[in-house]
Amino acid sequence: MSPLDALLALHAEVDREAAGTAAKHPGRLQCRRGCAACCVDGITVFEVEAGRIRRNAPEVLMQPPHPEGACAFLDAEAACRIYADRPYVCRTQGLPLRWLEERGDDVVEMRDICPLNEAGTPLEELDPADCWSIGPYEERLQAIAAAFDPGMRRVTLRSLLRTG
């Protein structure tokens, strides 16, 4: 399987799993088309994800970018112009997130959520299964990225648009 095919399969799996996590929080998640609070400038992606965008959205790459400060791929109504081909990081935004960090000799669980989605059960009280676990999918994405580009270079989303 080519790295791009592996990426497509990973993105499809992430979409299914993220939808399952989102379904556990129907009243909490405020994410909707046009909500762009998480769509900030400076987001970087591996070349393999940039390759997917270049391959599947060439017409968007010729359009002017959204003004700086927000993601370059937002349109005038703050909707994503590359939604079907958006990178992994965009596919899990808004969900309650959990990850493990090493702190000295301890491993500590950390949690976070978009400020717009804070209402509801406190994050620390959620069952771990009700959160998106950061780590497993990122490791798979890194392996796919390394197969596509052994240097595992990252590029900003804004740099993909032809601005001149």
C-alpha atoms as a printed R data frame, in Angstrom:
    type eleno elety resid chain resno       x      y      z
1   ATOM     1    CA   MET     A     1   0.000  0.000  0.000
2   ATOM     2    CA   SER     A     2   1.363  3.402 -0.945
3   ATOM     3    CA   PRO     A     3   1.845  6.015  1.795
4   ATOM     4    CA   LEU     A     4  -0.988  8.120  0.341
5   ATOM     5    CA   ASP     A     5  -3.330  5.101  0.334
6   ATOM     6    CA   ALA     A     6  -2.287  4.339  3.923
7   ATOM     7    CA   LEU     A     7  -3.026  7.962  4.834
8   ATOM     8    CA   LEU     A     8  -6.486  7.763  3.250
9   ATOM     9    CA   ALA     A     9  -7.209  4.614  5.255
10  ATOM    10    CA   LEU     A    10  -5.939  6.228  8.469
11  ATOM    11    CA   HIS     A    11  -8.029  9.365  7.917
12  ATOM    12    CA   ALA     A    12 -11.135  7.230  7.267
13  ATOM    13    CA   GLU     A    13 -10.530  5.267 10.469
14  ATOM    14    CA   VAL     A    14  -9.939  8.456 12.456
15  ATOM    15    CA   ASP     A    15 -13.183  9.904 11.084
16  ATOM    16    CA   ARG     A    16 -15.144  6.819 12.191
17  ATOM    17    CA   GLU     A    17 -13.565  6.738 15.654
18  ATOM    18    CA   ALA     A    18 -13.835 10.519 16.146
19  ATOM    19    CA   ALA     A    19 -17.529 10.372 15.194
20  ATOM    20    CA   GLY     A    20 -17.983  7.701 17.873
21  ATOM    21    CA   THR     A    21 -16.276  9.876 20.466
22  ATOM    22    CA   ALA     A    22 -18.298 12.923 19.395
23  ATOM    23    CA   ALA     A    23 -21.542 10.921 19.683
24  ATOM    24    CA   LYS     A    24 -20.804 10.468 23.397
25  ATOM    25    CA   HIS     A    25 -20.978 14.269 23.853
26  ATOM    26    CA   PRO     A    26 -24.064 15.447 21.916
27  ATOM    27    CA   GLY     A    27 -24.855 18.439 24.124
28  ATOM    28    CA   ARG     A    28 -21.270 19.467 24.747
29  ATOM    29    CA   LEU     A    29 -19.676 19.815 21.328
30  ATOM    30    CA   GLN     A    30 -20.393 23.147 19.692
31  ATOM    31    CA   CYS     A    31 -18.311 22.424 16.587
32  ATOM    32    CA   ARG     A    32 -20.254 23.194 13.408
33  ATOM    33    CA   ARG     A    33 -19.563 24.378  9.880
34  ATOM    34    CA   GLY     A    34 -18.218 27.909 10.233
35  ATOM    35    CA   CYS     A    35 -16.874 27.441 13.765
36  ATOM    36    CA   ALA     A    36 -13.208 28.216 13.300
37  ATOM    37    CA   ALA     A    37 -11.974 28.770 16.851
38  ATOM    38    CA   CYS     A    38  -9.446 25.936 16.464
39  ATOM    39    CA   CYS     A    39  -8.514 26.857 12.875
40  ATOM    40    CA   VAL     A    40  -5.433 28.911 13.610
41  ATOM    41    CA   ASP     A    41  -2.481 29.962 11.511
42  ATOM    42    CA   GLY     A    42   0.800 28.146 11.841
43  ATOM    43    CA   ILE     A    43  -0.549 24.578 11.880
44  ATOM    44    CA   THR     A    44   2.012 22.262 10.332
45  ATOM    45    CA   VAL     A    45   1.483 18.913  8.662
46  ATOM    46    CA   PHE     A    46   3.724 16.148  7.384
47  ATOM    47    CA   GLU     A    47   4.505 16.194  3.659
48  ATOM    48    CA   VAL     A    48   2.257 13.159  3.131
49  ATOM    49    CA   GLU     A    49  -0.789 15.138  4.299
50  ATOM    50    CA   ALA     A    50   0.338 18.118  2.232
51  ATOM    51    CA   GLY     A    51   0.585 15.699 -0.703
52  ATOM    52    CA   ARG     A    52  -3.024 14.631 -0.224
53  ATOM    53    CA   ILE     A    53  -4.146 18.261 -0.274
54  ATOM    54    CA   ARG     A    54  -2.007 19.046 -3.344
55  ATOM    55    CA   ARG     A    55  -3.390 16.002 -5.194
56  ATOM    56    CA   ASN     A    56  -7.067 16.395 -4.284
57  ATOM    57    CA   ALA     A    57  -7.567 20.154 -4.027
58  ATOM    58    CA   PRO     A    58  -5.402 21.821 -6.684
59  ATOM    59    CA   GLU     A    59  -8.111 24.393 -7.486
60  ATOM    60    CA   VAL     A    60  -8.188 25.516 -3.852
61  ATOM    61    CA   LEU     A    61  -4.420 25.949 -3.854
62  ATOM    62    CA   MET     A    62  -4.803 28.581 -6.574
63  ATOM    63    CA   GLN     A    63  -7.283 30.656 -4.540
64  ATOM    64    CA   PRO     A    64  -6.263 33.494 -2.232
65  ATOM    65    CA   PRO     A    65  -5.635 32.436  1.366
66  ATOM    66    CA   HIS     A    66  -7.840 33.467  4.255
67  ATOM    67    CA   PRO     A    67  -6.264 36.484  6.015
68  ATOM    68    CA   GLU     A    68  -3.468 35.719  8.448
69  ATOM    69    CA   GLY     A    69  -4.462 34.855 11.988
70  ATOM    70    CA   ALA     A    70  -6.748 31.996 10.987
71  ATOM    71    CA   CYS     A    71  -6.178 28.939  8.812
72  ATOM    72    CA   ALA     A    72  -5.387 29.872  5.230
73  ATOM    73    CA   PHE     A    73  -7.939 27.313  3.983
74  ATOM    74    CA   LEU     A    74 -10.983 28.987  5.533
75  ATOM    75    CA   ASP     A    75 -13.436 30.653  3.182
76  ATOM    76    CA   ALA     A    76 -15.229 33.964  3.816
77  ATOM    77    CA   GLU     A    77 -17.826 32.181  6.007
78  ATOM    78    CA   ALA     A    78 -15.096 30.421  8.057
79  ATOM    79    CA   ALA     A    79 -15.826 27.049  6.443
80  ATOM    80    CA   CYS     A    80 -12.975 24.739  5.487
81  ATOM    81    CA   ARG     A    81 -12.249 24.664  1.754
82  ATOM    82    CA   ILE     A    82 -10.361 21.356  2.070
83  ATOM    83    CA   TYR     A    83 -12.673 19.646  4.553
84  ATOM    84    CA   ALA     A    84 -12.647 16.241  2.820
85  ATOM    85    CA   ASP     A    85  -8.842 16.325  2.669
86  ATOM    86    CA   ARG     A    86  -8.140 18.103  5.952
87  ATOM    87    CA   PRO     A    87  -5.167 16.806  7.958
88  ATOM    88    CA   TYR     A    88  -5.341 14.531 10.968
89  ATOM    89    CA   VAL     A    89  -5.076 17.341 13.539
90  ATOM    90    CA   CYS     A    90  -8.213 18.968 12.125
91  ATOM    91    CA   ARG     A    91 -10.181 15.706 12.274
92  ATOM    92    CA   THR     A    92 -10.073 15.529 16.083
93  ATOM    93    CA   GLN     A    93 -10.354 19.206 17.033
94  ATOM    94    CA   GLY     A    94 -13.030 19.998 19.580
95  ATOM    95    CA   LEU     A    95 -13.122 16.535 21.136
96  ATOM    96    CA   PRO     A    96 -12.128 15.952 24.760
97  ATOM    97    CA   LEU     A    97  -8.483 14.942 24.421
98  ATOM    98    CA   ARG     A    98  -6.331 12.847 26.731
99  ATOM    99    CA   TRP     A    99  -2.644 11.944 26.620
100 ATOM   100    CA   LEU     A   100   0.126 10.724 28.882
101 ATOM   101    CA   GLU     A   101   3.183 12.768 29.802
102 ATOM   102    CA   GLU     A   102   6.298 11.712 31.619
103 ATOM   103    CA   ARG     A   103   7.045 14.018 34.545
104 ATOM   104    CA   GLY     A   104  10.183 12.871 36.255
105 ATOM   105    CA   ASP     A   105   9.561  9.293 37.373
106 ATOM   106    CA   ASP     A   106   5.796  9.629 36.982
107 ATOM   107    CA   VAL     A   107   3.456  9.286 34.052
108 ATOM   108    CA   VAL     A   108   0.617 11.780 34.294
109 ATOM   109    CA   GLU     A   109  -2.605 11.790 32.317
110 ATOM   110    CA   MET     A   110  -3.383 15.180 30.778
111 ATOM   111    CA   ARG     A   111  -6.706 16.334 29.325
112 ATOM   112    CA   ASP     A   112  -7.884 19.286 27.285
113 ATOM   113    CA   ILE     A   113 -10.854 20.467 25.222
114 ATOM   114    CA   CYS     A   114 -11.734 23.464 23.074
115 ATOM   115    CA   PRO     A   115 -12.898 26.273 25.384
116 ATOM   116    CA   LEU     A   116 -16.172 26.417 23.416
117 ATOM   117    CA   ASN     A   117 -16.852 22.809 24.479
118 ATOM   118    CA   GLU     A   118 -16.006 23.059 28.191
119 ATOM   119    CA   ALA     A   119 -19.611 22.993 29.472
120 ATOM   120    CA   GLY     A   120 -20.673 19.629 30.823
121 ATOM   121    CA   THR     A   121 -19.048 16.955 32.937
122 ATOM   122    CA   PRO     A   122 -15.595 18.103 34.061
123 ATOM   123    CA   LEU     A   123 -12.907 16.556 31.869
124 ATOM   124    CA   GLU     A   124 -11.200 14.830 34.789
125 ATOM   125    CA   GLU     A   125 -14.460 12.976 35.546
126 ATOM   126    CA   LEU     A   126 -14.928 11.596 32.028
127 ATOM   127    CA   ASP     A   127 -14.243  7.916 31.464
128 ATOM   128    CA   PRO     A   128 -11.008  7.613 29.438
129 ATOM   129    CA   ALA     A   129 -13.029  5.836 26.726
130 ATOM   130    CA   ASP     A   130 -15.077  9.013 26.310
131 ATOM   131    CA   CYS     A   131 -11.997 11.008 25.304
132 ATOM   132    CA   TRP     A   132  -9.832 10.973 22.183
133 ATOM   133    CA   SER     A   133  -6.539  9.348 23.180
134 ATOM   134    CA   ILE     A   134  -3.618 11.155 21.631
135 ATOM   135    CA   GLY     A   135  -0.766  8.816 20.786
136 ATOM   136    CA   PRO     A   136  -1.787  5.693 18.873
137 ATOM   137    CA   TYR     A   137  -2.968  7.434 15.696
138 ATOM   138    CA   GLU     A   138  -0.120  9.930 15.801
139 ATOM   139    CA   GLU     A   139   2.379  7.058 15.854
140 ATOM   140    CA   ARG     A   140   0.731  5.517 12.801
141 ATOM   141    CA   LEU     A   141   0.701  8.886 11.039
142 ATOM   142    CA   GLN     A   142   4.421  9.288 11.769
143 ATOM   143    CA   ALA     A   143   5.149  5.857 10.243
144 ATOM   144    CA   ILE     A   144   3.178  6.777  7.110
145 ATOM   145    CA   ALA     A   145   4.956 10.152  6.955
146 ATOM   146    CA   ALA     A   146   8.375  8.461  7.228
147 ATOM   147    CA   ALA     A   147   7.501  6.082  4.375
148 ATOM   148    CA   PHE     A   148   6.472  9.055  2.212
149 ATOM   149    CA   ASP     A   149   9.331 11.353  3.223
150 ATOM   150    CA   PRO     A   150  12.172  9.834  5.294
151 ATOM   151    CA   GLY     A   151  13.091 13.363  6.470
152 ATOM   152    CA   MET     A   152   9.584 13.670  7.928
153 ATOM   153    CA   ARG     A   153   9.490 17.347  6.973
154 ATOM   154    CA   ARG     A   154   6.541 19.415  8.091
155 ATOM   155    CA   VAL     A   155   5.061 22.357  6.231
156 ATOM   156    CA   THR     A   156   2.581 25.018  7.262
157 ATOM   157    CA   LEU     A   157  -0.855 24.787  5.707
158 ATOM   158    CA   ARG     A   158  -0.524 28.406  4.547
159 ATOM   159    CA   SER     A   159   2.629 27.532  2.581
160 ATOM   160    CA   LEU     A   160   0.607 25.193  0.348
161 ATOM   161    CA   LEU     A   161  -1.340 28.050 -1.217
162 ATOM   162    CA   ARG     A   162   0.144 29.782 -4.235
163 ATOM   163    CA   THR     A   163   0.097 33.394 -3.171
164 ATOM   164    CA   GLY     A   164   1.944 34.978 -6.032
